[in-house]
Every structure is written in C-alpha cells, then in structure tokens.
mmCIF file of N, CA and C in Angstrom:
data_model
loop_
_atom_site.group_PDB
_atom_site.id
_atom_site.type_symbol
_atom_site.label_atom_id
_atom_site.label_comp_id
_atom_site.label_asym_id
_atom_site.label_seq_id
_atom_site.Cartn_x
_atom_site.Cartn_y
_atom_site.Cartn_z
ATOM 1 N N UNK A 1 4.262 1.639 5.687
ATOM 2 C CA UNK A 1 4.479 2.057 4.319
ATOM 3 C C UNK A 1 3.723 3.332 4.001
ATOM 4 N N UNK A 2 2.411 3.477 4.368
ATOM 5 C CA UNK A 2 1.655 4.629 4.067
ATOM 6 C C UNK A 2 2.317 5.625 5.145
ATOM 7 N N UNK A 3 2.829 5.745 5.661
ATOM 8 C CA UNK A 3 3.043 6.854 6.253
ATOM 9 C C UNK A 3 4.387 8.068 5.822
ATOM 10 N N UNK A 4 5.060 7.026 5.112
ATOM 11 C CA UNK A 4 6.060 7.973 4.134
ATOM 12 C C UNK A 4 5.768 8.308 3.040
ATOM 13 N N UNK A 5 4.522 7.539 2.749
ATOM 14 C CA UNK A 5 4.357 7.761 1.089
ATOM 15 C C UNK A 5 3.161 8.632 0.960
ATOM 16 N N UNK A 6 2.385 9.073 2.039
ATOM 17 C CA UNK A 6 1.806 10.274 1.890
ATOM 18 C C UNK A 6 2.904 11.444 2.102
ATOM 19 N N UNK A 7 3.559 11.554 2.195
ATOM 20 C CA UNK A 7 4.575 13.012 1.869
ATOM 21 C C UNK A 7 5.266 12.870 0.472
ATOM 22 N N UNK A 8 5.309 11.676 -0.582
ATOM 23 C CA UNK A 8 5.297 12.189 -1.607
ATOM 24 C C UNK A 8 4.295 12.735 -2.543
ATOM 25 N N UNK A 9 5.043 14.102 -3.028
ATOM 26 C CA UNK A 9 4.202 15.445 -3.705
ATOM 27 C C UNK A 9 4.929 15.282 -4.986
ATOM 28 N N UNK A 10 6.132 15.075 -5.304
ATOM 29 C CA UNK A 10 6.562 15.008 -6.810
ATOM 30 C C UNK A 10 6.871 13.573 -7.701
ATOM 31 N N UNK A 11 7.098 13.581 -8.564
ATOM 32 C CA UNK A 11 7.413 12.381 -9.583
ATOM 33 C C UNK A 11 8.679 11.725 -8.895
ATOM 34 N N UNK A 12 9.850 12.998 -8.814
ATOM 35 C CA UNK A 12 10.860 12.382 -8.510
ATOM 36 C C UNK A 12 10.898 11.759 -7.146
ATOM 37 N N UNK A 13 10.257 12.129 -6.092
ATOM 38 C CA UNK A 13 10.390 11.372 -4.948
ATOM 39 C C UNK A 13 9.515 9.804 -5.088
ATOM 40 N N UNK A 14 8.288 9.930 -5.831
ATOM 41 C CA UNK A 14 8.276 8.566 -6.152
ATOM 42 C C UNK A 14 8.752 7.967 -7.113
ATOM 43 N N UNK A 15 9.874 8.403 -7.667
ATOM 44 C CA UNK A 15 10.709 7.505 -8.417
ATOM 45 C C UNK A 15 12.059 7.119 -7.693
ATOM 46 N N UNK A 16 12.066 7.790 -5.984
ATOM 47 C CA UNK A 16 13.253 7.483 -5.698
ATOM 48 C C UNK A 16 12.435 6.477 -4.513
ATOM 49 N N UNK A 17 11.337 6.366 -4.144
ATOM 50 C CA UNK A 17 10.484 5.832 -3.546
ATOM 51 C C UNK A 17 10.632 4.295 -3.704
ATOM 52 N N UNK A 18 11.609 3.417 -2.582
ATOM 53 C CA UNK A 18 11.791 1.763 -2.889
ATOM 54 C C UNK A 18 10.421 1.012 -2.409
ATOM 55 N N UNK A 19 9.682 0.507 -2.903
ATOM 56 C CA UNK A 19 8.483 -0.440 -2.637
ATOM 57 C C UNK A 19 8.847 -1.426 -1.817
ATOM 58 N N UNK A 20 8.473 -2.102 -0.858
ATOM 59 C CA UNK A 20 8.841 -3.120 0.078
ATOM 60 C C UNK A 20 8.985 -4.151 -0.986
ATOM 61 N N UNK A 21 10.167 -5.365 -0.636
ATOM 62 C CA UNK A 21 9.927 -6.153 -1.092
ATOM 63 C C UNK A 21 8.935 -7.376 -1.160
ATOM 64 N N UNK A 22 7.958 -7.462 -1.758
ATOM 65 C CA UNK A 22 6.664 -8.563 -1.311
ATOM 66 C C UNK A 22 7.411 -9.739 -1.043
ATOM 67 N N UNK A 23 8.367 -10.354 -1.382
ATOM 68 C CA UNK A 23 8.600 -11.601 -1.701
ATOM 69 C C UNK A 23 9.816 -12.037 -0.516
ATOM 70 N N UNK A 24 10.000 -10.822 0.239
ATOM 71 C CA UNK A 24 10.843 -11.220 1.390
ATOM 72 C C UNK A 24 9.883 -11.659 2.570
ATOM 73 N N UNK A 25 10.688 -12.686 2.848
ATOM 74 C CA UNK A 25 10.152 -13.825 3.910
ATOM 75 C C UNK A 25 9.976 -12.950 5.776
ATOM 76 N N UNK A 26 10.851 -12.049 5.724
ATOM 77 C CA UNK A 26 10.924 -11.286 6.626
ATOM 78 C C UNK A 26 9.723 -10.392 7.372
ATOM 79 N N UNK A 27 8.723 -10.234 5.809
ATOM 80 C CA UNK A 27 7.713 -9.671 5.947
ATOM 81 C C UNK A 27 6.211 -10.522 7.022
ATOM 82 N N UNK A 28 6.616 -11.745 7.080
ATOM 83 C CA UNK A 28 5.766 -12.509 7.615
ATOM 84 C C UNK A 28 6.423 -13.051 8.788
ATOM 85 N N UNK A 29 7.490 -12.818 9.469
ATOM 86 C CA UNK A 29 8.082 -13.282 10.684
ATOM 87 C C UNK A 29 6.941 -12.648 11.873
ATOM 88 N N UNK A 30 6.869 -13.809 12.864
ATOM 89 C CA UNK A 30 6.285 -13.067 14.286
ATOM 90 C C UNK A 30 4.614 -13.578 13.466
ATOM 91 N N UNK A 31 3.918 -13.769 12.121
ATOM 92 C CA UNK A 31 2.608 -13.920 11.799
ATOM 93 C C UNK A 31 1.935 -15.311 12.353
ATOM 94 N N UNK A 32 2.604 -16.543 12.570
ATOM 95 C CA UNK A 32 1.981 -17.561 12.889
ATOM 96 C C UNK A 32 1.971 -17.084 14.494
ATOM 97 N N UNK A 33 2.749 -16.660 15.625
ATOM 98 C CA UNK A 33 2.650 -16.625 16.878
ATOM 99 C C UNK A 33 1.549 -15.669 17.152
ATOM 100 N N UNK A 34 1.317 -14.308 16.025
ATOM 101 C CA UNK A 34 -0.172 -13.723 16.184
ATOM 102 C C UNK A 34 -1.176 -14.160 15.648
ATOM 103 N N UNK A 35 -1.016 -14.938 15.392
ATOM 104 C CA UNK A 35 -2.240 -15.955 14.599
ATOM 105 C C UNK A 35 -2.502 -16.629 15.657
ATOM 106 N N UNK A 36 -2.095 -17.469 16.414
ATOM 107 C CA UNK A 36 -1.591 -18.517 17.578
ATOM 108 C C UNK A 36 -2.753 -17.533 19.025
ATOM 109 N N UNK A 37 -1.823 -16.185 19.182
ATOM 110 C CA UNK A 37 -2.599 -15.063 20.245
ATOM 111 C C UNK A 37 -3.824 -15.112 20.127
ATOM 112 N N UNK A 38 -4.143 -14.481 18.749
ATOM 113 C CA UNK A 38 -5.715 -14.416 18.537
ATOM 114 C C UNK A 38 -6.375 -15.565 18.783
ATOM 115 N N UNK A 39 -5.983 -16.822 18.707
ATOM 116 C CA UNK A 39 -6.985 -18.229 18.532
ATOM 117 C C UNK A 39 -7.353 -18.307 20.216
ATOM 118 N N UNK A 40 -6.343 -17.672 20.793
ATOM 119 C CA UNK A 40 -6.707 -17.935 21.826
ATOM 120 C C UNK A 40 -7.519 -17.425 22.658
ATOM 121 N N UNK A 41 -7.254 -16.335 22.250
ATOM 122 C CA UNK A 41 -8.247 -14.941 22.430
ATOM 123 C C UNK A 41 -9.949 -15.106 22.089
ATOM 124 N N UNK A 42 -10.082 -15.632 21.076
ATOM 125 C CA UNK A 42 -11.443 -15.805 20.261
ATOM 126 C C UNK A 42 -11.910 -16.687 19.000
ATOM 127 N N UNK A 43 -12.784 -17.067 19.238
ATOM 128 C CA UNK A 43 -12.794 -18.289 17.903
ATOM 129 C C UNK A 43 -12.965 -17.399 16.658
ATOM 130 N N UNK A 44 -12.786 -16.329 16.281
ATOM 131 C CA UNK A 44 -13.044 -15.863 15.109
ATOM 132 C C UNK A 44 -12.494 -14.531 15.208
ATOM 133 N N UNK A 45 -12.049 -14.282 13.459
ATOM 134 C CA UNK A 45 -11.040 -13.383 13.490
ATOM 135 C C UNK A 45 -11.683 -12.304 12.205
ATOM 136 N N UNK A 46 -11.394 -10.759 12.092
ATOM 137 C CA UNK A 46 -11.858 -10.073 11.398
ATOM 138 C C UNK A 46 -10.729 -9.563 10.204
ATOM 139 N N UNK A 47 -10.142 -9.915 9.154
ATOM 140 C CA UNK A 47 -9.570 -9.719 8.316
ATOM 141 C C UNK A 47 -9.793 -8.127 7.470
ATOM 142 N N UNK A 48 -8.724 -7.235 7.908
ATOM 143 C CA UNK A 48 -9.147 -5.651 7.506
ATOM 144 C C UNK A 48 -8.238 -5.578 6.244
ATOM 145 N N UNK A 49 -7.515 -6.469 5.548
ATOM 146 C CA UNK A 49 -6.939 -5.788 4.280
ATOM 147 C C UNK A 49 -7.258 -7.040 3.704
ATOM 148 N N UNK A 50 -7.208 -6.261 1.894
ATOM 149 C CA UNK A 50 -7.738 -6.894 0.889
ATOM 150 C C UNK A 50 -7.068 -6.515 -0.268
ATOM 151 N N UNK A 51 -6.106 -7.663 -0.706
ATOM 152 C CA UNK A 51 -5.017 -7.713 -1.818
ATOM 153 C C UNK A 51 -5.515 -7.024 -3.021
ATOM 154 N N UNK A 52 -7.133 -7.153 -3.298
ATOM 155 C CA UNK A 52 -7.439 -7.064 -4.420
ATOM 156 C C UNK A 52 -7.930 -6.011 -4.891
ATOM 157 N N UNK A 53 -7.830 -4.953 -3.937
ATOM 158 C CA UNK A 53 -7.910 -3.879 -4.208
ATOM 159 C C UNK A 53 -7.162 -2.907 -5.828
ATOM 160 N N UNK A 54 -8.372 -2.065 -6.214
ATOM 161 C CA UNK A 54 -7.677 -1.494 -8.154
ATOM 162 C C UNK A 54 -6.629 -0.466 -7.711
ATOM 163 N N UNK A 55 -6.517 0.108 -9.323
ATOM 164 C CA UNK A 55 -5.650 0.909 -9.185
ATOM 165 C C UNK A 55 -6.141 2.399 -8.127
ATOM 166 N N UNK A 56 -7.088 2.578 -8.822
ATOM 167 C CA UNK A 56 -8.002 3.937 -8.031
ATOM 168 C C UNK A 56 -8.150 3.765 -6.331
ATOM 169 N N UNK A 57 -8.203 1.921 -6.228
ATOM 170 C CA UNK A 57 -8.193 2.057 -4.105
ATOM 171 C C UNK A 57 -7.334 2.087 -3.541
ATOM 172 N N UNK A 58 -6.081 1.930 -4.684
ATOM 173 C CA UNK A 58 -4.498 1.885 -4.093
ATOM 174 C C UNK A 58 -4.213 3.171 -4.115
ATOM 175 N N UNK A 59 -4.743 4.030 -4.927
ATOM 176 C CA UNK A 59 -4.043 5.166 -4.688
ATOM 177 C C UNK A 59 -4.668 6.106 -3.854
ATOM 178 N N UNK A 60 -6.071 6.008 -3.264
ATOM 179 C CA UNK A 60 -6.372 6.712 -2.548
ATOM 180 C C UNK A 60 -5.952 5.977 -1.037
ATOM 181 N N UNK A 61 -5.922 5.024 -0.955
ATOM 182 C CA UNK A 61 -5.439 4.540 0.427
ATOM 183 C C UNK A 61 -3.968 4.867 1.007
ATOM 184 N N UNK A 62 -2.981 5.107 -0.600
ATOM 185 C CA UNK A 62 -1.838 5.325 -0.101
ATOM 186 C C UNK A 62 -1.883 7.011 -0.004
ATOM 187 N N UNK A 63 -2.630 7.792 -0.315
ATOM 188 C CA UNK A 63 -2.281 9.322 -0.567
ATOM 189 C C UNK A 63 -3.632 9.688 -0.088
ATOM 190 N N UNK A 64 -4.562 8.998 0.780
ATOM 191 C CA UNK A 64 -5.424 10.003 1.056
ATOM 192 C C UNK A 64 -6.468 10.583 0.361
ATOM 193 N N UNK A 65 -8.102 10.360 0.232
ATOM 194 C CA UNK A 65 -9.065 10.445 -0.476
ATOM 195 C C UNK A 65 -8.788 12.120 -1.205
ATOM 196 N N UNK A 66 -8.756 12.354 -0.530
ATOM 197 C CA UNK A 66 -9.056 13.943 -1.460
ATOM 198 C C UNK A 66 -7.608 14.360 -2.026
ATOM 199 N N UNK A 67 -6.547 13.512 -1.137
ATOM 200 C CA UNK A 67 -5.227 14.399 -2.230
ATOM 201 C C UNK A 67 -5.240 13.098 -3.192
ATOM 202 N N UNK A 68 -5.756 12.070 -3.409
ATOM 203 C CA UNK A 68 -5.947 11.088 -4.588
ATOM 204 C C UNK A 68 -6.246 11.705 -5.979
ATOM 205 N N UNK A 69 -8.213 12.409 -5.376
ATOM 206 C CA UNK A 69 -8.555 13.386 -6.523
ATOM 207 C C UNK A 69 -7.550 14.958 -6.637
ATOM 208 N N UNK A 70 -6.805 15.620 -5.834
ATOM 209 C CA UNK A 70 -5.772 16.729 -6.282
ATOM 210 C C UNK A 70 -5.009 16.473 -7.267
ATOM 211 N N UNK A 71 -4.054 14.808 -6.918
ATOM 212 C CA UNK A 71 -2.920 14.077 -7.763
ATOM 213 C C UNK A 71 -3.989 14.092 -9.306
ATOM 214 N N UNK A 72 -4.692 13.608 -9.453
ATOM 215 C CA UNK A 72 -5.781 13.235 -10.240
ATOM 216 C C UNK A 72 -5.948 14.320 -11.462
ATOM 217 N N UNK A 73 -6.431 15.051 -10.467
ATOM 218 C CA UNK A 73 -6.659 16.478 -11.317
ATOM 219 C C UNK A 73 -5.501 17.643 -11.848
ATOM 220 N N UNK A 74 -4.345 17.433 -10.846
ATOM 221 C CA UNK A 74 -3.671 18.527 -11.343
ATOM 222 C C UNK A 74 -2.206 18.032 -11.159
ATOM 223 N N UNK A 75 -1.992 16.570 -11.306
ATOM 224 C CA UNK A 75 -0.554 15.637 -11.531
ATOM 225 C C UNK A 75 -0.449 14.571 -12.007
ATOM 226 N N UNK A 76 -1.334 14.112 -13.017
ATOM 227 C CA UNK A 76 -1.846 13.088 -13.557
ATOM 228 C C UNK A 76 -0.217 11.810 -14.210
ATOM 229 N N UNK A 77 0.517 13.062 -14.206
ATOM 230 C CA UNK A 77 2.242 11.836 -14.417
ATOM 231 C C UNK A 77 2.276 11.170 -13.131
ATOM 232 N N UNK A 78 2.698 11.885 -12.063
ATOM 233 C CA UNK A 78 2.282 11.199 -10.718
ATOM 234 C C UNK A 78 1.300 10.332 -10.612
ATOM 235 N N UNK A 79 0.560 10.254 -10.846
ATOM 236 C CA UNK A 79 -0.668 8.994 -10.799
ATOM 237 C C UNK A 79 -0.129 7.943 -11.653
ATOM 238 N N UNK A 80 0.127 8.517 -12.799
ATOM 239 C CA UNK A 80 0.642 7.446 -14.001
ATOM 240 C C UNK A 80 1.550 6.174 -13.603
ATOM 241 N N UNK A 81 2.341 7.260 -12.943
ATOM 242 C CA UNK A 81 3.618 6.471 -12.528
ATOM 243 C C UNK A 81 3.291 5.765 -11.349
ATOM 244 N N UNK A 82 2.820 6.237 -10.062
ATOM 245 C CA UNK A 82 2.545 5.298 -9.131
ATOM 246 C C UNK A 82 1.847 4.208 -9.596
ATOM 247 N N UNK A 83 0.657 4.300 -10.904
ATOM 248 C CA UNK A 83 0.017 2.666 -11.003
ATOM 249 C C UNK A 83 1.299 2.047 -11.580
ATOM 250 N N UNK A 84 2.249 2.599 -12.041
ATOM 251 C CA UNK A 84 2.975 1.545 -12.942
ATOM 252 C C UNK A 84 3.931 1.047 -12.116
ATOM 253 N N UNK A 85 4.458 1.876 -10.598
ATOM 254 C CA UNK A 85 5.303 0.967 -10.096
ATOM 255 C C UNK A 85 4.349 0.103 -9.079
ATOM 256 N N UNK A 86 3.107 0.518 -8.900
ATOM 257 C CA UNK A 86 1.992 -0.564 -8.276
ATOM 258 C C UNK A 86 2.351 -1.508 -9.279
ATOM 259 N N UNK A 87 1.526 -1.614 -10.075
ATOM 260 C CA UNK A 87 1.924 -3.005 -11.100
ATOM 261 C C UNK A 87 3.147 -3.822 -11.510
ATOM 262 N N UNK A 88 3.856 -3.166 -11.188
ATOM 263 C CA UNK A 88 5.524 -3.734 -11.322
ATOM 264 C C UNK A 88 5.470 -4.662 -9.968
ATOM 265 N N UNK A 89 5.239 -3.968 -8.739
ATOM 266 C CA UNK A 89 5.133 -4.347 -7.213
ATOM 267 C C UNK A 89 4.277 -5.822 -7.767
ATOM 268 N N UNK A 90 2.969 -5.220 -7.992
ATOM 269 C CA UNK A 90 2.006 -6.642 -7.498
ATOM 270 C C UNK A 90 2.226 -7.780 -8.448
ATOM 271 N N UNK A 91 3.217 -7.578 -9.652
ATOM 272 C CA UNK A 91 3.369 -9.080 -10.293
ATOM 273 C C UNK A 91 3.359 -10.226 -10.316
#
C-alpha cells in the first residue's frame, strides 16, 4: 500500500486513491500457515505494526517523515483529506 501512495502529490490523485478494503477476508489468507512457520521456527514472535497509530503517524508513515511536514506546511487540503479518508477507512 505505501508504495503507491507515496507518489501521491495532489488532492485529486488521493481522491482517486481506492483504500484497501479492511473488511475483506482475502486480506488474511496464507496468515494462520505463517503463524504455524514461525511457531516452529521460535517460541516467540516480534509484532512490527500497530493499529493504533494517530492521525500525524499515519501520515508520516504513509508519505514519508519530511514530505509529511512539506504536505503539512505547504498542502494542508491534502492532509485534510487524507485524515478524512483515514477515518472513513478505520471505522
């Protein structure tokens, strides 16, 4: 996902920008058999993402620390709008 969505630079591409669907089942196929790998691998596992991340860690994670503060400073509709289709997303 982050890798297309750091090349959006305007409003309109993230308004033409489709958000994965969270709620498709598809998204978790193949997760119990790597769950299954790892156990076998090692009794303990290191968990690198965190749902609960704000608006400000979502947007620098998806666009990149310093073009976060650029968007910030000199596209602030762009920001606007990405928290609002974040929040639409994480409902």
């Amino acid at each position: 996902m982050t890798e297309n969505f750091l090349n959006l630079r305007i409003y309109q591409d993230l308004k033409n920008y489709e958000f994965p669907d969270p709620y498709d089942i598809s998204r978790k196929r193949g997760l119990k058999e790597e769950i299954k790998k790892i156990k076998e691998k090692a009794d303990k596992a290191i968990i690198i993402f965190n749902y609960t991340w704000g608006l400000w860690e979502s947007l620098w994670l998806f666009r990149g620390f310093e073009q976060a503060y650029i968007d910030i400073a000199s596209n602030m509709k762009f920001v606007e709008y990405f928290w609002e289709k974040l929040l639409w997303w994480m409902k």
